[in-house]
mmCIF file of C-alpha atoms in Angstrom:
data_model
loop_
_atom_site.group_PDB
_atom_site.id
_atom_site.type_symbol
_atom_site.label_atom_id
_atom_site.label_comp_id
_atom_site.label_asym_id
_atom_site.label_seq_id
_atom_site.Cartn_x
_atom_site.Cartn_y
_atom_site.Cartn_z
ATOM 1 C CA MET A 1 37.087 -57.101 -29.616
ATOM 2 C CA HIS A 2 40.152 -56.907 -28.271
ATOM 3 C CA ILE A 3 41.825 -54.027 -27.829
ATOM 4 C CA GLU A 4 44.948 -53.743 -26.757
ATOM 5 C CA THR A 5 47.017 -50.400 -28.367
ATOM 6 C CA MET A 6 45.845 -47.085 -29.687
ATOM 7 C CA GLN A 7 46.738 -47.935 -32.936
ATOM 8 C CA GLU A 8 44.000 -51.511 -32.289
ATOM 9 C CA MET A 9 41.759 -48.468 -31.317
ATOM 10 C CA VAL A 10 42.361 -47.055 -34.753
ATOM 11 C CA GLU A 11 42.248 -49.459 -37.471
ATOM 12 C CA TRP A 12 39.845 -51.067 -35.366
ATOM 13 C CA SER A 13 37.331 -48.517 -35.771
ATOM 14 C CA ALA A 14 38.106 -47.411 -38.920
ATOM 15 C CA ALA A 15 37.078 -50.852 -39.818
ATOM 16 C CA TYR A 16 34.039 -50.609 -37.609
ATOM 17 C CA HIS A 17 33.106 -47.685 -39.712
ATOM 18 C CA GLN A 18 34.148 -49.171 -43.519
ATOM 19 C CA SER A 19 32.467 -51.945 -42.793
ATOM 20 C CA PHE A 20 28.942 -50.293 -41.248
ATOM 21 C CA ALA A 21 28.347 -48.399 -44.867
ATOM 22 C CA GLY A 22 27.662 -51.604 -46.389
ATOM 23 C CA TYR A 23 25.928 -53.177 -43.723
ATOM 24 C CA LEU A 24 23.991 -50.305 -43.579
ATOM 25 C CA GLN A 25 23.749 -49.811 -47.265
ATOM 26 C CA ASP A 26 22.752 -53.737 -47.838
ATOM 27 C CA SER A 27 20.317 -53.764 -44.633
ATOM 28 C CA VAL A 28 17.854 -50.904 -45.996
ATOM 29 C CA ALA A 29 17.881 -52.565 -50.105
ATOM 30 C CA SER A 30 14.709 -53.785 -48.994
ATOM 31 C CA SER A 31 12.782 -50.982 -47.650
ATOM 32 C CA SER A 32 10.061 -49.325 -49.326
ATOM 33 C CA ASP A 33 10.997 -45.883 -48.026
ATOM 34 C CA GLU A 34 12.860 -44.238 -50.398
ATOM 35 C CA ARG A 35 13.361 -41.139 -47.708
ATOM 36 C CA ALA A 36 15.338 -43.828 -45.903
ATOM 37 C CA LYS A 37 17.532 -45.602 -48.752
ATOM 38 C CA MET A 38 18.657 -42.191 -49.738
ATOM 39 C CA LEU A 39 19.749 -41.604 -46.395
ATOM 40 C CA SER A 40 21.551 -45.292 -45.947
ATOM 41 C CA ASP A 41 23.225 -44.284 -49.068
ATOM 42 C CA TYR A 42 23.545 -40.568 -47.553
ATOM 43 C CA ILE A 43 25.128 -41.765 -44.390
ATOM 44 C CA ALA A 44 26.934 -44.671 -45.990
ATOM 45 C CA ASP A 45 29.558 -41.963 -48.062
ATOM 46 C CA HIS A 46 29.420 -40.806 -44.541
ATOM 47 C CA GLU A 47 30.924 -44.257 -42.886
ATOM 48 C CA ARG A 48 33.485 -44.514 -45.821
ATOM 49 C CA SER A 49 34.697 -41.185 -45.661
ATOM 50 C CA LEU A 50 34.911 -41.341 -42.058
ATOM 51 C CA ALA A 51 36.282 -44.720 -42.666
ATOM 52 C CA LYS A 52 39.569 -43.260 -45.308
ATOM 53 C CA VAL A 53 39.780 -40.622 -42.391
ATOM 54 C CA LEU A 54 41.130 -42.733 -39.236
ATOM 55 C CA PHE A 55 42.994 -45.075 -41.559
ATOM 56 C CA ALA A 56 44.880 -42.451 -42.127
ATOM 57 C CA PHE A 57 45.003 -40.947 -38.989
ATOM 58 C CA LYS A 58 48.364 -40.866 -36.994
ATOM 59 C CA PRO A 59 49.614 -38.485 -34.289
ATOM 60 C CA THR A 60 50.437 -35.027 -34.641
ATOM 61 C CA GLU A 61 52.761 -35.392 -31.230
ATOM 62 C CA SER A 62 54.914 -37.982 -31.910
ATOM 63 C CA ASP A 63 54.109 -42.222 -32.454
ATOM 64 C CA ALA A 64 53.872 -42.987 -28.431
ATOM 65 C CA ALA A 65 50.346 -42.775 -28.750
ATOM 66 C CA LEU A 66 50.382 -45.410 -30.974
ATOM 67 C CA GLY A 67 51.956 -47.702 -28.597
ATOM 68 C CA THR A 68 49.348 -46.888 -25.601
ATOM 69 C CA TRP A 69 47.966 -49.294 -23.449
ATOM 70 C CA CYS A 70 44.497 -49.320 -23.042
ATOM 71 C CA ALA A 71 41.012 -51.711 -22.406
ATOM 72 C CA GLU A 72 38.477 -52.262 -25.070
ATOM 73 C CA PHE A 73 34.384 -51.158 -23.166
ATOM 74 C CA LEU A 74 32.066 -52.161 -25.202
ATOM 75 C CA ASN A 75 30.053 -55.756 -23.199
ATOM 76 C CA ASP A 76 26.708 -52.868 -22.151
ATOM 77 C CA GLN A 77 26.193 -52.561 -25.349
ATOM 78 C CA PRO A 78 27.018 -54.247 -28.757
ATOM 79 C CA LEU A 79 27.551 -52.716 -32.015
ATOM 80 C CA PRO A 80 25.570 -54.021 -34.538
ATOM 81 C CA ASN A 81 27.256 -56.784 -36.191
ATOM 82 C CA THR A 82 28.275 -56.121 -39.415
ATOM 83 C CA GLU A 83 28.972 -58.565 -40.785
ATOM 84 C CA LYS A 84 25.421 -60.117 -42.405
ATOM 85 C CA THR A 85 22.508 -58.055 -43.161
ATOM 86 C CA ASP A 86 19.247 -56.571 -40.731
ATOM 87 C CA VAL A 87 15.818 -56.661 -42.508
ATOM 88 C CA ARG A 88 15.269 -54.460 -39.418
ATOM 89 C CA TRP A 89 16.739 -51.985 -40.908
ATOM 90 C CA ALA A 90 14.769 -51.901 -44.143
ATOM 91 C CA GLN A 91 11.725 -52.137 -41.564
ATOM 92 C CA MET A 92 12.841 -48.157 -39.381
ATOM 93 C CA SER A 93 11.763 -44.926 -41.248
ATOM 94 C CA ALA A 94 14.115 -42.290 -41.772
ATOM 95 C CA ASP A 95 14.144 -40.985 -38.923
ATOM 96 C CA GLU A 96 14.546 -43.766 -36.792
ATOM 97 C CA MET A 97 17.242 -45.231 -38.602
ATOM 98 C CA PHE A 98 18.944 -41.636 -38.027
ATOM 99 C CA ALA A 99 18.478 -41.990 -34.703
ATOM 100 C CA GLU A 100 19.678 -45.395 -34.575
ATOM 101 C CA VAL A 101 22.790 -44.495 -36.789
ATOM 102 C CA SER A 102 23.497 -41.050 -33.580
ATOM 103 C CA ALA A 103 24.086 -43.859 -31.453
ATOM 104 C CA ILE A 104 26.400 -46.015 -32.600
ATOM 105 C CA HIS A 105 28.024 -42.854 -32.983
ATOM 106 C CA ALA A 106 26.956 -42.022 -29.922
ATOM 107 C CA GLN A 107 28.936 -45.865 -29.075
ATOM 108 C CA LEU A 108 32.012 -45.471 -29.760
ATOM 109 C CA ILE A 109 32.225 -41.584 -28.358
ATOM 110 C CA ASP A 110 31.666 -42.827 -24.984
ATOM 111 C CA LEU A 111 33.892 -45.419 -25.642
ATOM 112 C CA TYR A 112 36.453 -43.391 -26.939
ATOM 113 C CA ARG A 113 35.702 -40.908 -23.846
ATOM 114 C CA PHE A 114 35.713 -43.931 -21.583
ATOM 115 C CA LEU A 115 39.470 -44.491 -22.349
ATOM 116 C CA LEU A 116 40.672 -40.608 -22.227
ATOM 117 C CA SER A 117 39.524 -41.214 -18.772
ATOM 118 C CA ARG A 118 41.403 -44.404 -18.069
ATOM 119 C CA CYS A 119 44.981 -42.117 -19.943
ATOM 120 C CA ILE A 120 44.548 -38.852 -19.158
ATOM 121 C CA ALA A 121 48.396 -38.260 -19.105
ATOM 122 C CA THR A 122 49.336 -40.057 -21.582
ATOM 123 C CA PRO A 123 50.156 -39.414 -24.977
ATOM 124 C CA ALA A 124 47.458 -40.596 -26.192
ATOM 125 C CA ALA A 125 45.102 -38.608 -24.318
ATOM 126 C CA GLU A 126 45.381 -36.249 -27.385
ATOM 127 C CA MET A 127 44.671 -38.606 -29.854
ATOM 128 C CA LEU A 128 41.468 -39.551 -28.434
ATOM 129 C CA GLU A 129 40.555 -36.010 -27.983
ATOM 130 C CA GLN A 130 40.501 -35.486 -31.782
ATOM 131 C CA LEU A 131 39.122 -38.994 -32.271
ATOM 132 C CA ILE A 132 36.096 -37.788 -30.398
ATOM 133 C CA ASP A 133 36.050 -34.224 -32.579
ATOM 134 C CA ILE A 134 35.877 -36.429 -35.422
ATOM 135 C CA GLU A 135 32.615 -38.686 -34.495
ATOM 136 C CA GLU A 136 31.162 -35.626 -32.939
ATOM 137 C CA HIS A 137 31.626 -33.738 -36.340
ATOM 138 C CA GLU A 138 30.700 -36.497 -38.851
ATOM 139 C CA ILE A 139 27.084 -36.719 -36.615
ATOM 140 C CA LYS A 140 26.659 -33.341 -36.867
ATOM 141 C CA LEU A 141 27.066 -32.905 -40.864
ATOM 142 C CA MET A 142 24.436 -35.763 -41.021
ATOM 143 C CA ALA A 143 22.453 -34.636 -38.650
ATOM 144 C CA GLN A 144 22.262 -31.773 -40.656
ATOM 145 C CA SER A 145 21.854 -33.391 -43.768
ATOM 146 C CA ALA A 146 19.095 -36.213 -42.401
ATOM 147 C CA ASN A 147 16.815 -32.712 -41.779
ATOM 148 C CA ARG A 148 17.267 -31.415 -45.480
ATOM 149 C CA LEU A 149 15.512 -34.355 -46.260
ATOM 150 C CA HIS A 150 13.825 -34.223 -44.034
ATOM 151 C CA GLU A 151 12.030 -31.413 -45.754
ATOM 152 C CA MET A 152 11.976 -32.324 -48.835
#
């Protein structure tokens, strides 16, 4: 991924969540674990919802944040390539799947924090803080529902 502006970061994040939703469902479709399938459907719905929020995301103060130049940082632990299914997901339990999804969201949060540390005194800082809050909120919602599913 080559991202130069905050606008590109937001668009890339939204597109990744949208793509990850379909990737997850397609990858888990052959699983024999019904809980895992239910969880993948639930997570996919959240990913699509998060993508919609991000596609509509605009800075509240000014458009200056969208033009802020930034560097991208995801070389150490690349995110899953969502262009083709991965049978590894179909072999995971619901708990393993949620742990993997949580790790992916943690990577995105770490990316936003990295960028925030590079532009702390710019209009983009508030925008990155909002992106971090959105990601953290969604993963908490997914965790609560995953726990409820586990109790069933």
